[in-house]
Coordinates of C-alpha atoms in Angstrom, one line a residue:
M1 CA 144.4 146.2 -132.8
E2 CA 141.8 149.1 -131.7
A3 CA 144.7 151.7 -132.7
L4 CA 145.1 150.1 -136.3
S5 CA 141.3 150.1 -136.8
R6 CA 140.7 153.8 -135.3
I7 CA 143.9 154.5 -137.6
K8 CA 142.5 152.7 -140.6
Q9 CA 138.9 154.2 -140.4
A10 CA 140.7 157.8 -140.0
L11 CA 142.7 157.0 -143.5
V12 CA 139.6 155.7 -145.1
K13 CA 137.1 158.8 -144.0
A14 CA 140.3 161.0 -145.4
V15 CA 140.7 159.6 -148.7
G16 CA 137.5 159.5 -149.1
E17 CA 137.7 163.2 -149.2
C18 CA 139.8 162.6 -152.6
E19 CA 136.6 161.0 -154.4
G20 CA 134.0 162.9 -156.3
K21 CA 132.7 163.4 -159.9
D22 CA 135.1 165.9 -160.4
S23 CA 137.7 163.8 -159.1
P24 CA 140.6 162.4 -162.0
P25 CA 139.8 158.9 -161.3
K26 CA 144.0 157.8 -161.5
L27 CA 144.8 160.1 -159.1
V28 CA 142.3 159.0 -157.0
E29 CA 143.4 155.2 -157.5
A30 CA 147.4 156.5 -157.3
I31 CA 146.5 158.1 -153.7
G32 CA 144.9 154.9 -152.5
H33 CA 147.4 152.6 -153.9
A34 CA 149.9 154.7 -151.5
V35 CA 147.9 154.6 -148.8
F36 CA 146.4 151.4 -148.3
G37 CA 147.4 147.7 -148.8
G38 CA 150.2 147.8 -145.9
G39 CA 152.5 149.5 -143.7
A40 CA 153.0 149.1 -140.2
R41 CA 151.6 152.1 -139.1
I42 CA 154.2 153.0 -136.8
R43 CA 154.0 157.1 -136.5
P44 CA 150.2 157.0 -136.2
R45 CA 150.1 154.3 -133.5
L46 CA 152.5 156.3 -131.5
T47 CA 150.4 159.6 -131.7
L48 CA 147.8 157.3 -130.5
A49 CA 149.9 156.1 -127.5
V50 CA 150.8 159.4 -126.3
A51 CA 147.6 160.7 -126.1
A52 CA 146.5 158.2 -124.5
A53 CA 149.6 158.5 -122.2
C54 CA 148.0 162.2 -121.9
Q55 CA 144.3 161.4 -121.2
E56 CA 143.2 162.8 -124.4
D57 CA 139.6 164.2 -124.2
N58 CA 138.4 164.2 -128.3
P59 CA 139.6 160.8 -129.8
A60 CA 138.2 162.2 -133.2
L61 CA 141.1 165.0 -133.3
T62 CA 143.4 162.3 -132.0
D63 CA 142.6 160.0 -134.9
A64 CA 142.7 163.2 -137.5
A65 CA 146.2 163.9 -135.7
A66 CA 147.3 160.2 -136.4
A67 CA 145.9 160.2 -140.0
S68 CA 147.6 163.5 -140.7
I69 CA 150.9 162.0 -140.0
E70 CA 150.7 158.7 -141.5
L71 CA 149.3 160.5 -144.6
L72 CA 152.6 162.8 -144.8
H73 CA 154.6 159.8 -144.5
C74 CA 152.8 158.0 -147.2
A75 CA 153.5 161.5 -149.2
S76 CA 157.6 160.9 -148.5
L77 CA 157.5 157.4 -149.7
V78 CA 155.8 158.1 -153.0
H79 CA 158.3 160.8 -153.6
D80 CA 161.3 158.7 -152.1
D81 CA 160.4 155.9 -154.6
L82 CA 160.8 158.4 -157.3
P83 CA 163.2 157.5 -160.3
C84 CA 165.0 160.9 -159.6
F85 CA 165.5 159.4 -155.8
D86 CA 165.8 155.8 -155.1
D87 CA 164.3 155.0 -158.5
A88 CA 162.5 152.0 -156.4
A89 CA 159.9 149.5 -157.7
I90 CA 158.7 148.0 -154.9
R91 CA 157.0 149.5 -151.6
R92 CA 155.5 147.6 -149.0
S93 CA 155.6 144.5 -151.2
K94 CA 153.9 146.0 -154.0
P95 CA 154.7 148.1 -156.9
S96 CA 155.7 151.6 -155.8
V97 CA 153.1 154.3 -156.8
H98 CA 155.3 155.1 -160.1
K99 CA 155.6 151.9 -161.3
A100 CA 152.0 151.3 -161.2
F101 CA 150.8 154.9 -162.5
G102 CA 153.5 156.3 -164.0
E103 CA 156.0 158.9 -162.7
P104 CA 153.5 162.2 -163.2
L105 CA 151.0 160.8 -161.4
A106 CA 153.2 159.7 -158.3
V107 CA 154.2 163.3 -158.3
L108 CA 151.0 164.8 -157.9
A109 CA 149.6 162.0 -155.6
G110 CA 152.6 162.6 -153.2
D111 CA 151.4 166.3 -153.4
A112 CA 148.1 165.7 -153.0
L113 CA 148.5 163.2 -149.8
I114 CA 150.6 166.4 -148.7
V115 CA 147.6 168.9 -148.7
L116 CA 145.6 166.0 -147.4
G117 CA 147.3 165.6 -144.5
F118 CA 146.8 169.4 -143.2
Q119 CA 143.0 169.0 -144.6
T120 CA 142.4 166.2 -142.7
L121 CA 143.6 167.9 -139.6
T122 CA 141.7 171.1 -140.4
R123 CA 138.2 169.4 -141.0
H124 CA 138.1 168.0 -137.3
A125 CA 139.6 170.4 -135.0
A126 CA 136.2 172.3 -135.0
A127 CA 135.8 171.3 -131.4
H128 CA 138.9 172.4 -129.8
P129 CA 140.0 175.2 -132.2
Q130 CA 142.8 176.7 -130.0
R131 CA 144.6 172.9 -130.6
L132 CA 144.4 173.4 -134.6
L133 CA 147.3 175.9 -134.4
P134 CA 149.8 174.4 -132.7
L135 CA 149.2 171.0 -134.2
L136 CA 149.6 172.6 -137.6
N137 CA 152.5 174.3 -136.6
I138 CA 153.9 170.5 -135.4
L139 CA 152.9 169.4 -138.7
G140 CA 154.9 171.9 -140.3
Q141 CA 157.7 171.7 -138.9
A142 CA 157.9 167.8 -139.2
V143 CA 157.7 167.8 -143.1
G144 CA 159.4 171.6 -144.1
A145 CA 162.6 173.3 -144.0
P146 CA 164.8 173.4 -142.1
S147 CA 164.6 170.2 -140.8
G148 CA 161.7 168.4 -142.2
I149 CA 161.8 165.1 -143.9
V150 CA 161.9 167.5 -146.9
A151 CA 165.2 168.7 -145.6
G152 CA 166.1 165.3 -144.6
Q153 CA 165.3 163.9 -148.5
A154 CA 167.1 167.4 -149.6
W155 CA 170.5 166.2 -147.6
E156 CA 170.8 163.1 -150.0
C157 CA 171.6 165.3 -152.8
E158 CA 174.2 167.5 -151.0
Q159 CA 178.3 166.0 -151.0
R160 CA 178.6 165.8 -147.3
V161 CA 176.3 165.5 -144.4
A162 CA 176.3 164.4 -140.5
L163 CA 174.7 161.4 -139.9
S164 CA 172.9 162.7 -136.8
V165 CA 171.8 165.3 -138.6
Y166 CA 170.5 163.5 -141.8
Q167 CA 168.8 161.4 -139.5
R168 CA 167.2 163.4 -137.5
A169 CA 165.4 165.1 -140.7
K170 CA 164.7 162.4 -142.7
T171 CA 163.4 160.0 -140.0
G172 CA 163.5 161.7 -136.8
A173 CA 161.1 165.1 -137.4
L174 CA 158.2 162.9 -138.4
F175 CA 158.6 160.4 -135.4
A176 CA 159.1 163.6 -133.4
G177 CA 155.8 165.5 -134.8
A178 CA 153.9 162.1 -134.1
T179 CA 154.6 162.2 -130.2
M180 CA 153.8 166.0 -130.1
A181 CA 150.9 166.1 -132.1
G182 CA 149.3 163.0 -129.8
A183 CA 150.2 165.7 -126.9
A184 CA 149.0 168.4 -128.7
A185 CA 145.8 166.9 -129.7
A186 CA 145.0 165.8 -125.8
G187 CA 145.4 169.2 -124.9
A188 CA 148.8 168.7 -123.3
D189 CA 151.9 170.8 -123.8
A190 CA 153.3 169.3 -126.8
S191 CA 157.0 170.7 -126.3
P192 CA 158.4 168.1 -123.7
W193 CA 157.3 165.4 -126.7
G194 CA 159.8 166.2 -129.1
M195 CA 162.7 164.6 -127.7
L196 CA 160.6 161.2 -127.3
G197 CA 160.0 161.0 -130.9
Q198 CA 163.4 162.4 -132.2
K199 CA 165.2 159.2 -130.2
I200 CA 162.7 156.5 -131.6
G201 CA 163.3 158.1 -135.1
E202 CA 166.7 158.0 -135.2
A203 CA 166.6 154.4 -133.5
Y204 CA 164.2 153.2 -136.1
Q205 CA 166.4 154.9 -139.0
V206 CA 169.2 153.1 -137.4
A207 CA 167.2 149.5 -137.5
D208 CA 166.5 150.7 -140.9
D209 CA 169.9 151.3 -142.0
I210 CA 170.7 147.4 -140.6
H211 CA 167.7 145.7 -141.9
D212 CA 169.1 147.4 -145.4
A213 CA 172.4 145.7 -145.1
A214 CA 171.7 142.4 -143.5
T215 CA 167.8 141.5 -144.7
D216 CA 166.5 139.7 -147.6
P217 CA 164.2 142.2 -149.3
D218 CA 161.4 139.6 -149.8
V219 CA 161.2 140.1 -145.8
M220 CA 161.6 143.9 -146.1
G221 CA 158.8 144.5 -148.8
K222 CA 161.4 146.9 -150.4
P223 CA 164.6 146.6 -152.1
A224 CA 167.9 146.0 -149.9
G225 CA 171.1 147.2 -150.7
R226 CA 170.1 150.8 -151.5
D227 CA 172.2 152.9 -149.3
I228 CA 175.4 151.5 -150.5
A229 CA 173.9 151.6 -154.1
L230 CA 173.0 155.2 -153.7
D231 CA 175.8 156.1 -151.5
R232 CA 173.8 157.3 -148.8
P233 CA 174.5 158.1 -145.3
S234 CA 173.9 154.9 -143.0
A235 CA 174.5 153.6 -139.7
A236 CA 175.5 150.1 -140.8
R237 CA 178.0 151.7 -142.8
E238 CA 179.7 154.6 -140.9
L239 CA 179.7 152.6 -137.4
G240 CA 179.5 148.7 -138.6
L241 CA 176.7 146.1 -138.2
S242 CA 177.7 145.1 -134.9
N243 CA 178.3 149.1 -133.2
A244 CA 175.1 150.2 -135.0
V245 CA 173.0 147.4 -133.1
A246 CA 174.4 149.1 -130.1
R247 CA 173.4 152.4 -131.1
F248 CA 169.9 151.0 -131.4
K249 CA 169.9 149.8 -128.2
L250 CA 171.0 153.1 -126.6
L251 CA 168.8 155.3 -128.4
M252 CA 165.7 153.0 -127.9
S253 CA 166.8 153.4 -124.0
Q254 CA 166.9 156.9 -124.5
A255 CA 163.9 157.3 -125.9
V256 CA 162.1 155.4 -122.8
E257 CA 163.7 157.6 -120.4
S258 CA 162.8 161.0 -122.3
I259 CA 159.3 160.0 -121.3
P260 CA 157.5 162.9 -119.4
D261 CA 155.7 162.8 -116.3
C262 CA 151.9 161.8 -117.7
P263 CA 149.4 159.6 -116.4
G264 CA 149.8 156.9 -118.9
A265 CA 153.6 156.9 -118.6
D266 CA 154.2 153.2 -117.6
A267 CA 151.8 152.1 -120.3
L268 CA 154.0 154.5 -122.8
R269 CA 157.5 153.0 -121.7
A270 CA 155.8 149.5 -122.3
H271 CA 154.7 150.3 -125.7
M272 CA 158.1 151.8 -126.6
L273 CA 159.8 148.7 -125.5
A274 CA 157.4 146.4 -127.6
E275 CA 157.8 148.7 -130.8
A276 CA 161.9 148.0 -129.9
K277 CA 161.6 144.4 -130.6
K278 CA 159.5 145.2 -133.8
F279 CA 162.2 147.6 -135.1
L280 CA 165.1 145.1 -134.6
P281 CA 163.7 141.2 -134.0
E282 CA 166.1 139.9 -131.8
E283 CA 167.2 136.8 -134.4
L284 CA 168.3 140.3 -136.6
S285 CA 170.1 141.7 -133.7
R286 CA 172.1 138.5 -133.0
R287 CA 173.1 137.8 -136.9
A288 CA 174.2 141.4 -137.1
A289 CA 176.3 141.8 -134.0

C-alpha cells in the first residue's frame, strides 16, 4: 500500500503539471481518464521495489522514475486501444479514451503522456543530475525503436514475427525499463537489471495471452479473445494453454534467478514470487492446464 500511495501521489503531481488556464480542458480530462481510476501499477511498483533493493537515497527521484514508467505505459494503452489497432471499447473496466473523448483527443492524449513521462523525470533530477542521462536513455530504449514498445506495436503491422521478438518489444521492453530505472534512480549500475525486467515482462505477456484465451472479459476489465480476432502472436495460440502455463512458470523462475546481488535481494525475490501469483492465479493456471 505504501508503494501504491507513493505512485499515486507522483502521478497526481505529474498530471497536475498539464493543468492551467491555457490548457485545453478536454485534453486534460482525457489524460486524467487514461491515468487514473484503474490499473495495478505493476511496472512502477517494480521500479520502487528494485530501487529499495539497491538502497535508494533519493525517494523523490525514484517516485518520478516510477511515475514516468507508468505514464509511458498509459500512453501505450491509449494508442493500443485506438480503432487503427485493437479498436477496444473498454480499458480498466471503463470506456477507453477514444470511446470517451473521441479518436483525435485519444491520439493527442497518448502523445502528451509520452512527453509527460520524460518531463516528469527531468523535473525531479536536480539533486542528482548525473543520474538523469542514464534514466533518459533507459526510458528512450524502452519506448522507441528498434526494440521498445513502439516497435512492439509496429510488429503487429508485419506479416510475420517471431513470438519471442514480439513479446520482448511489446511487453518486455518497458518492464526492463522499469527495473533498470529503479536501479539507476538509486545510483546503482542499471545494466545488470535488464534481464530481470525482460523475463518478468515476457512472463506477464504469456499470462496476458492465457487470460485473453481463458478469462471472462468482465474479470479482465478489457475485451477478451482479441489475439484470435486480430490474428496477433500469442503464447496461448502458439504453445497451447497447458504449455503456455509451463512457459510462464519457467520465465518467472528465470526472473527470480536473474536478480543481481544487492542488499535487498531476498525481499525482491519474495516480491517477484508474490507478483507471479497475481499475474496468473492458481485457479486459472489449473483451468488452463
